[in-house]
């Protein structure tokens, strides 16, 4: 197999399936060694692809500068509309505004027939009971999770007990009646779930836990599922 063909196959592998992709798994898929995968990742980065990650943590394709603008099937478009309208309803204020802006941008860049289809989509979303509004700047919390920075805040639990917490933010989950943060709590040294409407005085500490968010979130979700059995 030529290097060009191998790079193309590697790019296809990075685009498909859940990320991050380990070099071992990619090597098995392409029939090469992990060392070859590492060299090819560097080659793709040199060609303009933005690939996050490193050896030992897996790789995620963030942006491919060589890709043409994506087209959507009608069903994919309906799914995007439904998801963005749901985000308008349940997201924090910044996320809700971003969903509305994304819908407008999407409509402006679609071919005329699909732009009309977006305006008159069959599917929509509505909520009679929205989640309790957050009491912290959630956009700041999301940024801290992406940057893998610890945050501190004051918290009041369901019994009214107040504590101060410093945590590694892993994921924000928008649920039916409340939005919650899944985090590793440095006070309890364990996974904890915090309602955003019970948090106060959020501070980004500057303490980094990079690059552990992805494996920590995977372990946290496994722990939460095991507790629900």
CSV table of C-alpha atoms in Angstrom, one decimal:
chain,number,residue,atom,x,y,z
A,1,UNK,CA,0.0,0.0,0.0
A,2,UNK,CA,1.3,3.4,-0.9
A,3,UNK,CA,1.8,6.1,1.8
A,4,UNK,CA,-0.8,8.3,0.1
A,5,UNK,CA,-3.4,5.5,0.2
A,6,UNK,CA,-2.4,4.7,3.8
A,7,UNK,CA,-2.9,8.3,4.9
A,8,UNK,CA,-6.3,8.4,3.3
A,9,UNK,CA,-7.3,5.2,5.1
A,10,UNK,CA,-6.0,6.6,8.4
A,11,UNK,CA,-8.0,9.8,7.9
A,12,UNK,CA,-11.1,7.7,7.2
A,13,UNK,CA,-10.5,5.7,10.4
A,14,UNK,CA,-10.1,8.9,12.5
A,15,UNK,CA,-13.4,10.2,11.1
A,16,UNK,CA,-15.3,7.1,12.0
A,17,UNK,CA,-16.3,5.5,15.3
A,18,UNK,CA,-15.9,7.0,18.8
A,19,UNK,CA,-12.8,8.9,19.6
A,20,UNK,CA,-10.1,8.9,20.9
A,21,UNK,CA,-8.5,6.2,18.6
A,22,UNK,CA,-5.5,4.5,20.0
A,23,UNK,CA,-2.5,3.8,17.9
A,24,UNK,CA,-2.8,0.1,18.6
A,25,UNK,CA,-6.3,0.0,17.3
A,26,UNK,CA,-5.5,2.1,14.3
A,27,UNK,CA,-2.5,-0.1,13.5
A,28,UNK,CA,-4.6,-3.2,13.6
A,29,UNK,CA,-7.2,-1.7,11.3
A,30,UNK,CA,-4.6,-0.6,8.7
A,31,UNK,CA,-2.3,-3.6,9.1
A,32,UNK,CA,0.8,-1.6,10.1
A,33,UNK,CA,2.8,-1.0,13.2
A,34,UNK,CA,1.9,1.6,15.9
A,35,UNK,CA,5.1,3.4,15.1
A,36,UNK,CA,3.9,3.8,11.5
A,37,UNK,CA,0.7,5.3,12.8
A,38,UNK,CA,2.6,7.9,14.9
A,39,UNK,CA,4.6,8.9,11.8
A,40,UNK,CA,1.5,9.1,9.7
A,41,UNK,CA,-0.3,11.2,12.3
A,42,UNK,CA,2.6,13.7,12.2
A,43,UNK,CA,2.3,13.7,8.4
A,44,UNK,CA,-1.4,14.4,8.5
A,45,UNK,CA,-0.7,17.3,10.9
A,46,UNK,CA,1.9,18.6,8.5
A,47,UNK,CA,-0.8,18.6,5.8
A,48,UNK,CA,-3.1,20.8,7.8
A,49,UNK,CA,-5.2,18.3,9.8
A,50,UNK,CA,-5.8,19.3,13.4
A,51,UNK,CA,-5.5,16.1,15.4
A,52,UNK,CA,-5.6,16.2,19.2
A,53,UNK,CA,-3.9,13.6,21.5
A,54,UNK,CA,-0.6,11.8,21.8
A,55,UNK,CA,0.8,8.3,22.2
A,56,UNK,CA,-0.7,6.6,25.2
A,57,UNK,CA,-3.9,8.7,25.2
A,58,UNK,CA,-5.3,8.2,21.7
A,59,UNK,CA,-6.0,10.6,18.8
A,60,UNK,CA,-9.1,12.6,17.9
A,61,UNK,CA,-9.6,14.4,14.6
A,62,UNK,CA,-10.6,18.0,15.4
A,63,UNK,CA,-10.4,19.5,11.9
A,64,UNK,CA,-9.4,18.5,8.4
A,65,UNK,CA,-8.4,21.4,6.3
A,66,UNK,CA,-8.7,19.3,3.2
A,67,UNK,CA,-12.4,18.4,3.6
A,68,UNK,CA,-14.9,20.1,1.4
A,69,UNK,CA,-18.1,21.5,3.1
A,70,UNK,CA,-20.3,18.7,4.3
A,71,UNK,CA,-23.6,18.0,2.8
A,72,UNK,CA,-26.5,16.5,4.7
A,73,UNK,CA,-29.2,14.0,3.8
A,74,UNK,CA,-32.7,15.1,4.6
A,75,UNK,CA,-32.8,12.8,7.7
A,76,UNK,CA,-29.5,14.2,8.9
A,77,UNK,CA,-30.9,17.7,8.6
A,78,UNK,CA,-34.0,16.8,10.5
A,79,UNK,CA,-31.8,15.3,13.3
A,80,UNK,CA,-29.7,18.5,13.4
A,81,UNK,CA,-32.8,20.7,13.6
A,82,UNK,CA,-34.3,18.6,16.4
A,83,UNK,CA,-31.0,18.5,18.4
A,84,UNK,CA,-30.4,22.3,18.1
A,85,UNK,CA,-34.0,23.1,19.0
A,86,UNK,CA,-33.7,20.9,22.1
A,87,UNK,CA,-30.5,22.7,23.0
A,88,UNK,CA,-32.3,26.0,22.7
A,89,UNK,CA,-34.8,24.8,25.3
A,90,UNK,CA,-32.6,23.0,27.9
A,91,UNK,CA,-29.2,24.6,27.5
A,92,UNK,CA,-27.8,27.3,29.7
A,93,UNK,CA,-28.3,30.9,28.3
A,94,UNK,CA,-25.0,30.9,26.3
A,95,UNK,CA,-25.6,27.5,24.9
A,96,UNK,CA,-29.2,28.3,24.0
A,97,UNK,CA,-28.1,31.4,22.1
A,98,UNK,CA,-25.4,29.4,20.4
A,99,UNK,CA,-28.0,26.9,19.2
A,100,UNK,CA,-30.2,29.6,17.7
A,101,UNK,CA,-27.2,31.1,16.0
A,102,UNK,CA,-26.1,27.7,14.6
A,103,UNK,CA,-29.6,27.2,13.2
A,104,UNK,CA,-29.4,30.6,11.4
A,105,UNK,CA,-25.9,29.9,10.0
A,106,UNK,CA,-27.0,26.4,8.9
A,107,UNK,CA,-29.9,27.8,7.0
A,108,UNK,CA,-27.8,30.4,5.3
A,109,UNK,CA,-25.3,27.9,4.0
A,110,UNK,CA,-27.6,25.1,2.8
A,111,UNK,CA,-28.8,24.7,-0.8
A,112,UNK,CA,-32.2,26.4,-1.3
A,113,UNK,CA,-34.3,23.2,-1.2
A,114,UNK,CA,-32.8,22.1,2.1
A,115,UNK,CA,-32.9,25.7,3.5
A,116,UNK,CA,-36.6,25.6,2.9
A,117,UNK,CA,-36.8,22.2,4.5
A,118,UNK,CA,-35.0,23.5,7.6
A,119,UNK,CA,-37.5,26.4,7.9
A,120,UNK,CA,-40.4,24.0,7.8
A,121,UNK,CA,-38.9,21.0,9.5
A,122,UNK,CA,-41.4,18.2,10.4
A,123,UNK,CA,-39.6,17.6,13.7
A,124,UNK,CA,-39.4,20.1,16.6
A,125,UNK,CA,-38.9,20.1,20.3
A,126,UNK,CA,-40.9,21.6,23.2
A,127,UNK,CA,-40.6,21.5,27.0
A,128,UNK,CA,-43.4,22.4,29.4
A,129,UNK,CA,-41.0,22.0,32.4
A,130,UNK,CA,-37.5,23.3,31.7
A,131,UNK,CA,-34.5,22.5,34.0
A,132,UNK,CA,-33.9,24.8,36.9
A,133,UNK,CA,-31.7,27.7,35.7
A,134,UNK,CA,-28.1,27.5,36.6
A,135,UNK,CA,-26.6,29.8,39.3
A,136,UNK,CA,-23.1,29.8,37.9
A,137,UNK,CA,-21.7,30.9,34.5
A,138,UNK,CA,-22.0,27.6,32.7
A,139,UNK,CA,-20.0,28.8,29.7
A,140,UNK,CA,-17.1,29.3,32.0
A,141,UNK,CA,-17.6,25.8,33.5
A,142,UNK,CA,-17.7,24.3,30.0
A,143,UNK,CA,-14.4,26.1,29.0
A,144,UNK,CA,-12.8,24.8,32.2
A,145,UNK,CA,-13.8,21.2,31.3
A,146,UNK,CA,-12.4,21.6,27.7
A,147,UNK,CA,-9.2,23.1,29.1
A,148,UNK,CA,-9.0,20.4,31.8
A,149,UNK,CA,-8.7,23.0,34.6
A,150,UNK,CA,-10.0,22.4,38.2
A,151,UNK,CA,-12.8,24.6,39.5
A,152,UNK,CA,-13.9,25.6,42.9
A,153,UNK,CA,-17.4,26.5,44.1
A,154,UNK,CA,-19.8,26.6,47.0
A,155,UNK,CA,-22.4,23.9,47.0
A,156,UNK,CA,-25.7,23.2,48.8
A,157,UNK,CA,-27.0,19.6,48.7
A,158,UNK,CA,-30.6,18.4,48.8
A,159,UNK,CA,-30.6,18.4,52.6
A,160,UNK,CA,-29.4,22.0,52.8
A,161,UNK,CA,-25.8,21.2,53.9
A,162,UNK,CA,-23.3,23.7,52.5
A,163,UNK,CA,-19.7,22.8,51.5
A,164,UNK,CA,-16.9,24.2,49.4
A,165,UNK,CA,-15.6,22.0,46.7
A,166,UNK,CA,-12.7,21.8,44.3
A,167,UNK,CA,-13.3,19.4,41.4
A,168,UNK,CA,-12.0,18.3,38.0
A,169,UNK,CA,-15.0,19.0,35.7
A,170,UNK,CA,-15.6,16.0,33.4
A,171,UNK,CA,-19.0,16.5,31.7
A,172,UNK,CA,-22.2,18.5,31.9
A,173,UNK,CA,-25.5,16.5,31.5
A,174,UNK,CA,-28.7,18.3,30.6
A,175,UNK,CA,-31.5,16.3,32.2
A,176,UNK,CA,-35.3,16.6,32.3
A,177,UNK,CA,-35.6,18.6,35.5
A,178,UNK,CA,-32.0,19.6,36.3
A,179,UNK,CA,-28.6,20.1,34.7
A,180,UNK,CA,-25.7,18.4,36.4
A,181,UNK,CA,-21.9,18.4,36.4
A,182,UNK,CA,-20.1,15.0,36.6
A,183,UNK,CA,-16.8,15.6,38.3
A,184,UNK,CA,-13.9,14.1,40.3
A,185,UNK,CA,-14.2,15.7,43.7
A,186,UNK,CA,-10.9,16.5,45.5
A,187,UNK,CA,-12.7,16.7,48.8
A,188,UNK,CA,-14.3,13.2,48.6
A,189,UNK,CA,-11.6,11.8,46.3
A,190,UNK,CA,-14.3,10.2,44.3
A,191,UNK,CA,-16.8,10.8,41.4
A,192,UNK,CA,-19.6,13.2,42.4
A,193,UNK,CA,-22.6,14.7,40.6
A,194,UNK,CA,-23.5,18.4,41.3
A,195,UNK,CA,-26.7,20.2,40.2
A,196,UNK,CA,-25.8,23.4,38.4
A,197,UNK,CA,-28.6,25.3,40.2
A,198,UNK,CA,-27.1,24.5,43.6
A,199,UNK,CA,-23.6,25.7,42.8
A,200,UNK,CA,-22.4,29.2,43.7
A,201,UNK,CA,-19.3,31.4,43.2
A,202,UNK,CA,-17.6,29.4,40.5
A,203,UNK,CA,-13.8,30.0,40.2
A,204,UNK,CA,-11.4,28.5,37.7
A,205,UNK,CA,-8.4,27.6,39.9
A,206,UNK,CA,-5.6,27.4,37.2
A,207,UNK,CA,-4.8,23.8,38.4
A,208,UNK,CA,-4.5,21.6,35.3
A,209,UNK,CA,-5.5,17.9,35.1
A,210,UNK,CA,-4.6,17.5,31.4
A,211,UNK,CA,-4.7,15.1,29.7
A,212,UNK,CA,-6.9,12.9,31.9
A,213,UNK,CA,-10.4,14.2,31.3
A,214,UNK,CA,-11.4,11.6,28.7
A,215,UNK,CA,-10.2,8.5,30.6
A,216,UNK,CA,-11.5,9.9,33.9
A,217,UNK,CA,-15.0,10.6,32.3
A,218,UNK,CA,-15.0,7.0,30.9
A,219,UNK,CA,-14.3,5.6,34.4
A,220,UNK,CA,-16.8,8.0,36.0
A,221,UNK,CA,-19.6,6.9,33.7
A,222,UNK,CA,-18.8,3.3,34.3
A,223,UNK,CA,-19.0,3.8,38.0
A,224,UNK,CA,-22.3,5.7,37.8
A,225,UNK,CA,-23.8,2.9,35.6
A,226,UNK,CA,-22.6,0.2,38.1
A,227,UNK,CA,-24.3,2.1,40.9
A,228,UNK,CA,-27.6,2.1,39.0
A,229,UNK,CA,-27.7,-1.7,38.5
